[in-house]
CSV table of C-alpha atoms in Angstrom, one decimal:
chain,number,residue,atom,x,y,z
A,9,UNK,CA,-96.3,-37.1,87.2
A,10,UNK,CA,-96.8,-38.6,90.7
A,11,UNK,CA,-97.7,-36.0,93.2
A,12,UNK,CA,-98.6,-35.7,96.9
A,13,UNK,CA,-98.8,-32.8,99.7
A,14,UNK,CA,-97.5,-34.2,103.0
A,15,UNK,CA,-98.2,-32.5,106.1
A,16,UNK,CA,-97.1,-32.5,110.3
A,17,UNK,CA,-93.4,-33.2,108.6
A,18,UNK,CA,-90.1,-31.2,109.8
A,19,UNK,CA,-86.0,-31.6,108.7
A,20,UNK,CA,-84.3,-31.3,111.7
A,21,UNK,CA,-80.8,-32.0,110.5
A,22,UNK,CA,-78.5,-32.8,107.5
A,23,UNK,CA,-75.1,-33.9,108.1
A,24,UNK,CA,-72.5,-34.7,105.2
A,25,UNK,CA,-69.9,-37.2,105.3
A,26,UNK,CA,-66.8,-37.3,102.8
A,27,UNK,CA,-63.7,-39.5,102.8
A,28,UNK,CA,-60.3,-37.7,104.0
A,29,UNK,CA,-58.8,-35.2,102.0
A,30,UNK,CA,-59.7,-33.5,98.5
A,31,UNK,CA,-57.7,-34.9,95.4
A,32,UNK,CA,-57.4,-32.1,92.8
A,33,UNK,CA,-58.9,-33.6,89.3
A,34,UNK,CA,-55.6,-33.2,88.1
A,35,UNK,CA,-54.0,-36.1,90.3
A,36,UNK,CA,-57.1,-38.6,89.6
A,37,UNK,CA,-56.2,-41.8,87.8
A,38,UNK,CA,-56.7,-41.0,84.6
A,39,UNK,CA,-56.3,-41.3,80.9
A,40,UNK,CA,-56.8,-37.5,80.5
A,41,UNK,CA,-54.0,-35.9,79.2
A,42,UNK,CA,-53.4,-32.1,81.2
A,43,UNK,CA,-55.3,-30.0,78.2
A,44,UNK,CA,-58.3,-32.4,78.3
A,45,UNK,CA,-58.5,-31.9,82.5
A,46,UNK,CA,-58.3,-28.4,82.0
A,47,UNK,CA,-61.6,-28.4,79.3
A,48,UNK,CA,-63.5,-30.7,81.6
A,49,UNK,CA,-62.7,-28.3,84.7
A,50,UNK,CA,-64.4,-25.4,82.8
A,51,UNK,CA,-67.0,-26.8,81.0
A,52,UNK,CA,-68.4,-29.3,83.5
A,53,UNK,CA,-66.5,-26.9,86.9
A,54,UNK,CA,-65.0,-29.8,88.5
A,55,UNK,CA,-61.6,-28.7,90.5
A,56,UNK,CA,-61.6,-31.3,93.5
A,57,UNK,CA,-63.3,-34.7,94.2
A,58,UNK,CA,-63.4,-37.0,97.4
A,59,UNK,CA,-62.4,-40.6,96.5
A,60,UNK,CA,-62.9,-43.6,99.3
A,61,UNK,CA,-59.9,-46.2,99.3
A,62,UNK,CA,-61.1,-50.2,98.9
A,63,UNK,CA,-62.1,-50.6,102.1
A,64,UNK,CA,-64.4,-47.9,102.4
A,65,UNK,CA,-68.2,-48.1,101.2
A,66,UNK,CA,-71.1,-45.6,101.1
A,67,UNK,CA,-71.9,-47.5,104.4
A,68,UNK,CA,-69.4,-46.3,106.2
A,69,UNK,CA,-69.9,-42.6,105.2
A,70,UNK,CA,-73.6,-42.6,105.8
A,71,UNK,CA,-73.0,-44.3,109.3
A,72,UNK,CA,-70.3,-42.1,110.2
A,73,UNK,CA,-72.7,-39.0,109.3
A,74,UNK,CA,-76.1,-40.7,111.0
A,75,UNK,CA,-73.8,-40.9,114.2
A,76,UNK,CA,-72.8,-36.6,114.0
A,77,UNK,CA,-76.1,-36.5,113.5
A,78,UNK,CA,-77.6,-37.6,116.7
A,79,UNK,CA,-75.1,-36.1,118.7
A,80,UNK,CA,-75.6,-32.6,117.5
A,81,UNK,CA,-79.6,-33.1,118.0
A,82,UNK,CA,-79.2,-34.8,121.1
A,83,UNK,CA,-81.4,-37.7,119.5
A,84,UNK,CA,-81.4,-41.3,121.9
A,85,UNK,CA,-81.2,-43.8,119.5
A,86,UNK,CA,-83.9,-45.6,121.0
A,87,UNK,CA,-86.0,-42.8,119.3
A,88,UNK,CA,-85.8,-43.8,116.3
A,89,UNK,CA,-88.5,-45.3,114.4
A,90,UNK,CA,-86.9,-45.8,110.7
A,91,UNK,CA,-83.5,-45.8,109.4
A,92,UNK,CA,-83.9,-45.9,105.3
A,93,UNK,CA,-80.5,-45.8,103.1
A,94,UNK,CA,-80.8,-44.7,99.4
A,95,UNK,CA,-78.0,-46.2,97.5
A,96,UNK,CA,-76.6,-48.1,94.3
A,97,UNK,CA,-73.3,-49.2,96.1
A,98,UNK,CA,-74.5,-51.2,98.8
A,99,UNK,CA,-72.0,-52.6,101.2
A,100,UNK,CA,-72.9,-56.4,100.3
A,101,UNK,CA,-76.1,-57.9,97.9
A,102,UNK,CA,-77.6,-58.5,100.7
A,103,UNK,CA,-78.1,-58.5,104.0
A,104,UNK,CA,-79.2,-54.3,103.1
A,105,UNK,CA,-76.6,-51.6,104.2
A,106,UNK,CA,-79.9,-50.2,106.1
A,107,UNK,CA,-79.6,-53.2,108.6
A,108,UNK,CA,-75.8,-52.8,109.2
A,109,UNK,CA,-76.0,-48.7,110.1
A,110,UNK,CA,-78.9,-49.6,112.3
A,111,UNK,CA,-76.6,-52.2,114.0
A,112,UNK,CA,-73.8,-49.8,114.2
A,113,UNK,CA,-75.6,-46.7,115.4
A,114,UNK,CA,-77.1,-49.4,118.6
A,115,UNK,CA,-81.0,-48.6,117.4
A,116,UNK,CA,-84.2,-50.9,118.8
A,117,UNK,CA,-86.0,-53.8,116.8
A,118,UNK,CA,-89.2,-51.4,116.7
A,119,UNK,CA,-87.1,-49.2,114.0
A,120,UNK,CA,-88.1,-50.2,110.8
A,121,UNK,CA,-84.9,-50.6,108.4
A,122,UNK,CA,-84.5,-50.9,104.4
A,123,UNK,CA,-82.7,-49.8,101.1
A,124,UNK,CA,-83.9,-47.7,98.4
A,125,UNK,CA,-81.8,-48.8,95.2
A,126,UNK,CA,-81.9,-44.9,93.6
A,127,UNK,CA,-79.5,-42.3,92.1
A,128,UNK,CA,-79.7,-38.8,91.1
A,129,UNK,CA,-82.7,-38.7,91.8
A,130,UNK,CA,-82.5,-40.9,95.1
A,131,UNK,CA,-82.4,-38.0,98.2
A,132,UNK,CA,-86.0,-36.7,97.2
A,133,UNK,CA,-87.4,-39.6,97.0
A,134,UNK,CA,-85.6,-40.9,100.2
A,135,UNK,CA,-87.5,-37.9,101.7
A,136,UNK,CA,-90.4,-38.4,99.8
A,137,UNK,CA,-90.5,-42.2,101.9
A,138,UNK,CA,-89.5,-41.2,105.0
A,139,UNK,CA,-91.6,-38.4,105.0
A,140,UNK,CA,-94.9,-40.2,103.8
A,141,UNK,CA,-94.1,-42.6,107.0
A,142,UNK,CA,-94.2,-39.9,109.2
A,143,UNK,CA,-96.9,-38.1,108.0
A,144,UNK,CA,-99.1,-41.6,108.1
A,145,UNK,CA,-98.6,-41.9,111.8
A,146,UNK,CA,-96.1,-44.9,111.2
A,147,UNK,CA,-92.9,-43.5,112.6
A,148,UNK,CA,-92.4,-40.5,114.6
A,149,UNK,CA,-88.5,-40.0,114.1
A,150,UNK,CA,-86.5,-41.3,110.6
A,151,UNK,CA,-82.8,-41.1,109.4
A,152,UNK,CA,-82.4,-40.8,105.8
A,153,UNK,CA,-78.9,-42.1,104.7
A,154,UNK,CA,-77.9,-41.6,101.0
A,155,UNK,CA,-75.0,-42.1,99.8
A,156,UNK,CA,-72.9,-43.5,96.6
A,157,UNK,CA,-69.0,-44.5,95.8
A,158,UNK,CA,-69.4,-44.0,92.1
A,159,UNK,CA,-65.5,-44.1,92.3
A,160,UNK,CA,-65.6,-48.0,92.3
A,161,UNK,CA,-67.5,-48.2,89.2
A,162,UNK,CA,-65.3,-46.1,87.4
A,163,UNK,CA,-62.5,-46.9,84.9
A,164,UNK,CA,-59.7,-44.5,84.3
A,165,UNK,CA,-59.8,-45.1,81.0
A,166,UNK,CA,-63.2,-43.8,80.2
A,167,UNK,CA,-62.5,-40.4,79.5
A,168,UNK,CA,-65.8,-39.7,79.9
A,169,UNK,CA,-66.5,-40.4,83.4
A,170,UNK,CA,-63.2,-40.7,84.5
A,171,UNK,CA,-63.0,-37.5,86.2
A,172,UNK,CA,-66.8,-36.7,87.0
A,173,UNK,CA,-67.4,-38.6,90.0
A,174,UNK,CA,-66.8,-38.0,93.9
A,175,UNK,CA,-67.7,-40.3,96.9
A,176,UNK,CA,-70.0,-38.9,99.9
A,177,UNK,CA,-72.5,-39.8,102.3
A,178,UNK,CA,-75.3,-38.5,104.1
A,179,UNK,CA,-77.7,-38.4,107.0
A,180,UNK,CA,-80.7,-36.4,107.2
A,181,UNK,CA,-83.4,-36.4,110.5
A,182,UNK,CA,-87.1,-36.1,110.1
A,183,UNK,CA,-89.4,-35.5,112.5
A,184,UNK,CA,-93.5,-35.6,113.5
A,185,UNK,CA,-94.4,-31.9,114.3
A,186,UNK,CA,-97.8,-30.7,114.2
A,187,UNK,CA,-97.1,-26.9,113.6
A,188,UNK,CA,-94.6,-28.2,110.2
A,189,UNK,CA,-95.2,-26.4,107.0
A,190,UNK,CA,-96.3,-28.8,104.0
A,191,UNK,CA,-94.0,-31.0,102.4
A,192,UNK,CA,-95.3,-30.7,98.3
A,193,UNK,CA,-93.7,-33.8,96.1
A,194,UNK,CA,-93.7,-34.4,92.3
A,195,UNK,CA,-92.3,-37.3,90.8
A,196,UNK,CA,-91.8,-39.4,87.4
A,197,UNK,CA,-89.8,-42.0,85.5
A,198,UNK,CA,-89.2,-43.1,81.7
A,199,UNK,CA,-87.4,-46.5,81.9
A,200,UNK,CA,-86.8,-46.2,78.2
A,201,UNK,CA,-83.5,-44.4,79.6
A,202,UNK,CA,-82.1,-47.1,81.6
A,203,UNK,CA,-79.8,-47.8,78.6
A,204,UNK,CA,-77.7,-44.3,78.8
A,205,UNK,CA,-76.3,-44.6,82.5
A,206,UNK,CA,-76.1,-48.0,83.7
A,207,UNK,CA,-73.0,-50.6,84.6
A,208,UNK,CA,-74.1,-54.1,82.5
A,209,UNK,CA,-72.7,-56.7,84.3
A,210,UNK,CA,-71.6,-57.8,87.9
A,211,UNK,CA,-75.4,-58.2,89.3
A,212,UNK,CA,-77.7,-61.0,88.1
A,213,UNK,CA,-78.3,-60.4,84.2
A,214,UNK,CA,-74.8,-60.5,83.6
A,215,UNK,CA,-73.0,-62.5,86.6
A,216,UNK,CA,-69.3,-62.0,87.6
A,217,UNK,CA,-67.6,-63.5,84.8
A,218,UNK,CA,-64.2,-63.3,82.3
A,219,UNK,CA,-66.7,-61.9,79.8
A,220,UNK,CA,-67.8,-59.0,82.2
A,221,UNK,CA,-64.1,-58.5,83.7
A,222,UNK,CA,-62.9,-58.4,79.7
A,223,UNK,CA,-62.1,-54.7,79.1
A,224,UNK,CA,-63.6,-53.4,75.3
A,225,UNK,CA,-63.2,-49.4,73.5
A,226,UNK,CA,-65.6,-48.0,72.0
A,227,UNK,CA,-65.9,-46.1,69.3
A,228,UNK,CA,-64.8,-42.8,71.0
A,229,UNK,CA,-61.6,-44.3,72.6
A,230,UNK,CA,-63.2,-44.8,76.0
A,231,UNK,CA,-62.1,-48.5,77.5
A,232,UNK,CA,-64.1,-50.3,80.2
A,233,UNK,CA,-65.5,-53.5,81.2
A,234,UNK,CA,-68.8,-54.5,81.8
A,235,UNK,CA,-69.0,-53.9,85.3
A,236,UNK,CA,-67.3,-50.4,84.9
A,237,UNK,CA,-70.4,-47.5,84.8
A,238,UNK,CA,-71.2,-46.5,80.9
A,239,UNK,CA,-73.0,-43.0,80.7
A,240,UNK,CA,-74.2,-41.4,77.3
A,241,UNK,CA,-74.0,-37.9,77.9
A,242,UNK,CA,-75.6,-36.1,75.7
A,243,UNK,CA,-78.7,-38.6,76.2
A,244,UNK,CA,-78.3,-37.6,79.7
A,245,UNK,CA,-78.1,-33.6,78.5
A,246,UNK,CA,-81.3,-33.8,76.7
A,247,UNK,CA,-83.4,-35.6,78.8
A,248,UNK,CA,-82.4,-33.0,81.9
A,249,UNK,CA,-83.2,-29.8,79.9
A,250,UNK,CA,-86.5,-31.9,78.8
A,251,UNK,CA,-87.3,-33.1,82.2
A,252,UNK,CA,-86.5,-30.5,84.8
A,253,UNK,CA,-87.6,-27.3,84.1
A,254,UNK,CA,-91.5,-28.6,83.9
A,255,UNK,CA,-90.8,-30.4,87.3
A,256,UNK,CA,-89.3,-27.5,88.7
A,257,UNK,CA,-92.8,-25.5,87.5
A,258,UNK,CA,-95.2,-28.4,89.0
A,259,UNK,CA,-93.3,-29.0,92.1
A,260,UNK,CA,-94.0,-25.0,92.7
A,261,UNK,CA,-97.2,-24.9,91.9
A,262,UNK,CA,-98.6,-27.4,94.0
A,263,UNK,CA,-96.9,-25.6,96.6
A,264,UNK,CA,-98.3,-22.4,95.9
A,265,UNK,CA,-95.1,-20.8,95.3
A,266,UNK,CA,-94.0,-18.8,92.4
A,267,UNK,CA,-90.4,-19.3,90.7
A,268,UNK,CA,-88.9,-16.1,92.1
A,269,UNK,CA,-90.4,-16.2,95.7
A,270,UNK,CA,-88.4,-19.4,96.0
A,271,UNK,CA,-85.3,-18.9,98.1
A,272,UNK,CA,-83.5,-21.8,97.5
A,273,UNK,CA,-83.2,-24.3,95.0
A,274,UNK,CA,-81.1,-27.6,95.7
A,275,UNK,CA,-80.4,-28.9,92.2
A,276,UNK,CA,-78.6,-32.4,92.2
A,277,UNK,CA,-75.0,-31.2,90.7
A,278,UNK,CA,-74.7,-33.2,88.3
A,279,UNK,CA,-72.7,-30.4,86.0
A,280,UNK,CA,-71.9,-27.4,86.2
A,281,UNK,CA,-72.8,-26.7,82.3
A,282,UNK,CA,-76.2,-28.2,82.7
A,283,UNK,CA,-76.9,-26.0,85.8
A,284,UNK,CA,-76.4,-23.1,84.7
A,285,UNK,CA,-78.6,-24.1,81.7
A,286,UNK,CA,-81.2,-25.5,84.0
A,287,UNK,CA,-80.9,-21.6,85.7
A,288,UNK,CA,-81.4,-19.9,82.5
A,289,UNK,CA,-84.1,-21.5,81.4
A,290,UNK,CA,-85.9,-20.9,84.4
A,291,UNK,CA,-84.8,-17.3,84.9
A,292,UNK,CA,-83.4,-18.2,88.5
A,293,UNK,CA,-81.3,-15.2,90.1
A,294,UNK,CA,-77.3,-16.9,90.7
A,295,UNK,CA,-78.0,-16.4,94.6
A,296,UNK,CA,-81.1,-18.9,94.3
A,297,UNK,CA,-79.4,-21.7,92.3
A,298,UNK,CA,-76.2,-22.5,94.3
A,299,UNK,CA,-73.0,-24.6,92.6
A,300,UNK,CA,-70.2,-27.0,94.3
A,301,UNK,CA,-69.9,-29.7,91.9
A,302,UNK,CA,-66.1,-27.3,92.2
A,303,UNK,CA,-65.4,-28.7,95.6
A,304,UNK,CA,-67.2,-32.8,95.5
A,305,UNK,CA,-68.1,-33.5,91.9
A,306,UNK,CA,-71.0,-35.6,91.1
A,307,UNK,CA,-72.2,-37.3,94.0
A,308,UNK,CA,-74.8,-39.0,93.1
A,309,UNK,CA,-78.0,-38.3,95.0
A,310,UNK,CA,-75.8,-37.2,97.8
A,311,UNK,CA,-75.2,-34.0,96.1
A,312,UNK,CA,-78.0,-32.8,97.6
A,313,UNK,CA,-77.7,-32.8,101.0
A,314,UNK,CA,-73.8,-31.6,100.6
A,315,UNK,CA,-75.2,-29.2,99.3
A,316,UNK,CA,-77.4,-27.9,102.1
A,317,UNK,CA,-74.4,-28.6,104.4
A,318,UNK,CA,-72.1,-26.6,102.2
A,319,UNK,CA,-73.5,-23.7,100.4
A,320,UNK,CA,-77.0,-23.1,102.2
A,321,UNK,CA,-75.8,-24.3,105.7
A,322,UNK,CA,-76.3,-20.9,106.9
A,323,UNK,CA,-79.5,-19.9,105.2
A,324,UNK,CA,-81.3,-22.8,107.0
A,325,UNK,CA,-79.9,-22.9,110.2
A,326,UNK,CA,-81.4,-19.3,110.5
A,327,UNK,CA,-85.2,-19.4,112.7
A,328,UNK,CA,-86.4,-17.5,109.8
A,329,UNK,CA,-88.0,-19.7,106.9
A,330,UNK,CA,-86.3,-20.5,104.1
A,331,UNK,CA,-88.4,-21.6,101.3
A,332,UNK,CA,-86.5,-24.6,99.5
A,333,UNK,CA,-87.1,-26.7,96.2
A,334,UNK,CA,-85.0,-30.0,96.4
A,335,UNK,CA,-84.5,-31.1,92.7
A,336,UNK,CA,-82.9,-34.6,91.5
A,337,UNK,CA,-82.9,-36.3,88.4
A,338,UNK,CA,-81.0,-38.4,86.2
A,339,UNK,CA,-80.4,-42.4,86.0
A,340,UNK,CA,-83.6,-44.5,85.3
A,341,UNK,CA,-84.5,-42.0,84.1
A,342,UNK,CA,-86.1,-40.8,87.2
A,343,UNK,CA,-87.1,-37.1,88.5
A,344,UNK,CA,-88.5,-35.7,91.7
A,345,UNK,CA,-88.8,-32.5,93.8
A,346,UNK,CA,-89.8,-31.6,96.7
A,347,UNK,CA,-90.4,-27.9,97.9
A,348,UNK,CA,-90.8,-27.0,101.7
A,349,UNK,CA,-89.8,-24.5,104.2
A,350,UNK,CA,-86.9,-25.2,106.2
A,351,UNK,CA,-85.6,-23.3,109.3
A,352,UNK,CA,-83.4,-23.8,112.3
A,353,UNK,CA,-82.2,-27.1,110.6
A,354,UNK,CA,-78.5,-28.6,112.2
A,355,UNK,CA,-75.6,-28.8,109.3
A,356,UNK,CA,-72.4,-29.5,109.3
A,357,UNK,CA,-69.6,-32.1,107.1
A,358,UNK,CA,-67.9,-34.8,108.3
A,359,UNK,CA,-64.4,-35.8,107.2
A,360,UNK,CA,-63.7,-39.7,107.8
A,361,UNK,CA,-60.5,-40.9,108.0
A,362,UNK,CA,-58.9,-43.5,105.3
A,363,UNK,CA,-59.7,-46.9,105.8
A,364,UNK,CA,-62.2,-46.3,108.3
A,365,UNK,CA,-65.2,-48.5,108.7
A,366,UNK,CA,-68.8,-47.9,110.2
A,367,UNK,CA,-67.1,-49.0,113.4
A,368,UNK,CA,-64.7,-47.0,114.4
A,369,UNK,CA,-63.8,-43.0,114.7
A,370,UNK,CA,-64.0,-40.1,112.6
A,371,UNK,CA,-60.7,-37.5,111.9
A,372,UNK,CA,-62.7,-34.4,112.2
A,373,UNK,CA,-66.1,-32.6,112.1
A,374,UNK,CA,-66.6,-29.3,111.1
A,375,UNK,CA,-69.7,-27.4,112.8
C-alpha cells in the first residue's frame, strides 16, 4: 500500500452541513414494505436520513459549511491558498464544483481550486491532498469540501439501496503549523471492484439515452435504470472485512501507535453490521469506534467528518490530544487512513434550508 508521513500539518476545523429536516426511513420513497424497513433498521441501524430536494447539490452543502467554517475561525478568505472538493455528484460536468464554492465563498485567484472524483474512501484522501500541499510549502491555508447526494442516484425500487443513503456536506480547515504532530497516511486500490458499486450510464461510456433511462429487474426483484447506482453487497461485505482491518494495523504502525492507545477511530459508516464487525475483529473498546449511520445513513465520504461533528465533537475540541485514526473505504475499490492527533479543533452542523443554493442563507447552525 501507498504510504507517507506528513509533517508541520494541523485540522483546525470540521463543519457538517445537512439538508433541513430528518425523514424517518419509514417515510422514504420506497418499495419496502413496513417488515422489510424494520429488518434493514436493525441489521444495517439506519432510523433517519437527510435527503436534498432537486435543486439542491453537494455544492450547495459544502459551500454552505466552508462559509460556518470561516466565520467560526475567523479565517479572511483572502487567506486561503486551496479550496479542493471531493465528490461524485458534482454540480455540472464541468466547469468543477471546486471553482463555483471558491466563487461563492469571494476567495483570490492565488487559491488553487479542483475536484477529486472519490467516495467512501474520498475524505482521507481529500486530507491526504490537501495535507501533502501544505506540508510541501505550496499552500499555507486549505478548505477540504466533501460531500455526495447519493439520493439522486437512487431508485426507490431497489430494495437494496433504497433506504441506505443520506445527503451531507462538509468543510474541513488545514493549516501550516510548525509545532503540528505528524499526519501518517496509508492508501490502496483494486479496480477489479469497480463493477460492484457503480451507476453504468449517464457519463460518457454510456451517454444519456432511452437505453440508459429504460428501467430493467434483476434477478432479486430490484428495478432501476442505468443511471440509477447498482451496489453488490456482499462483494462490498467481503472486500471491507478483507481490506480494513490490515489498513487499520499499517496506518497504526507507521504512526507508532498501538490499537488500544488509539482514542478515536473515524470509520466511514457505511453499516452499522459491518462496523461492529470491523470492531470485533480488531478488538476495539465500543467507546473507541463510534456509530451514527442511526441519525444520517450512508453518506458517502462525508460520513466522516459528520462524524467528528457529531459523536467526537467534544473529544476534539478539548486542548488535550486526541489521538485519531480516520478510516474510509469502499467504491473503486479504494482504502485509506490517516492517523493524527487532533485537539482544540472547531465543530459544529449546519442545517440548510430546502431549496437553498450556495448563494443564499442557511436556517440554523448549531455550535
Amino acid at each position: 500500500m501507498a504510504q507517507s508521513v506528513l509533517n508541520n500539518v494541523a485540522i483546525r476545523g470540521v463543519v457538517g452541513a445537512v439538508p433541513g429536516d430528518p425523514v424517518s426511513i419509514l417515510d422514504v420513497r420506497s418499495t419496502l414494505t413496513v417488515e422489510e424497513i424494520s429488518k434493514v433498521s436493525a441489521t444495517v441501524g439506519l432510523k433517519d436520513l437527510y435527503r436534498t430536494t432537486d435543486l439542491q447539490t453537494a455544492g450547495d452543502l459544502c459551500t454552505a459549511a466552508a462559509r460556518r467554517l470561516l466565520e467560526a475561525l475567523h479565517w479572511d478568505p483572502e487567506s486561503i491558498d486551496g479550496i479542493f472538493v471531493v465528490t461524485q455528484t458534482p454540480d455540472h460536468f464541468l466547469p468543477a464544483t471546486a471553482f463555483i464554492a471558491h466563487r461563492e465563498l469571494k476567495l483570490k485567484d492565488h487559491c488553487l481550486a479542483f475536484d477529486i472524483g472519490l467516495g467512501c474512501s474520498g475524505y482521507v484522501y481529500g486530507l491526504w491532498t490537501a495535507a501533502q500541499f501544505i506540508a510541501s510549502g505550496s499552500c499555507k491555508r486549505v478548505l477540504l469540501l466533501a460531500g455526495d447526494t447519493i439520493s439522486k442516484l437512487i431508485s426507490p425500487e431497489d430494495k437494496s439501496v433504497a433506504v441506505l443513503f443520506g445527503d451531507a456536506g462538509s468543510a474541513t480547515a488545514l493549516e501550516f503549523d510548525a509545532g503540528a504532530g505528524s499526519m501518517a497516511f496509508v492508501g490502496g486500490s483494486d479496480g477489479a471492484g469497480a463493477e460492484n458499486l457503480r451507476v453504468p450510464g449517464g457519463a460518457f461510456r454510456a451517454m444519456p439515452s432511452s437505453e440508459t433511462f429504460a428501467e430493467h429487474t434483476d434477478e432479486d426483484g430490484n428495478r432501476r435504470s442505468q443511471r440509477d447506482l447498482a451496489m453488490d453487497g456482499l462483494a462490498i461485505f467481503n472486500f471491507t472485512l478483507q481490506r480494513v482491518p490490515p489498513l487499520v494495523n499499517a496506518v497504526t504502525e507507521l504512526r507508532g501507535w498501538p490499537v488500544p492507545e488509539i482514542d478515536l477511530f473515524v470509520f466511514h459508516q457505511a453499516n452499522g453490521f459491518i462496523l461492529k464487525t470491523i470492531a470485533k475483529k480488531l478488538k476495539l473498546r465500543e467507546e473507541q469506534a463510534p456509530i451514527n449511520i442511526d441519525r444520517f445513513g450512508n453518506t458517502s465520504m462525508t460520513s466522516m467528518p459528520l462524524l467528528i461533528v457529531d459523536s467526537a465533537a467534544n473529544r476534539l475540541r478539548s486542548l488535550e490530544p486526541a489521538k485519531v485514526v480516520i478510516v474510509g473505504f469502499g467504491v473503486g475499490y479504494s482504502w485509506g487512513a490517516l492517523a493524527t492527533e487532533m485537539s482544540n479543533v472547531m465543530t459544529d452542523l449546519v442545517h440548510v434550508a430546502e431549496n437553498t443554493t450556495c448563494s443564499t442563507r442557511l436556517i440554523s447552525a448549531r455550535s
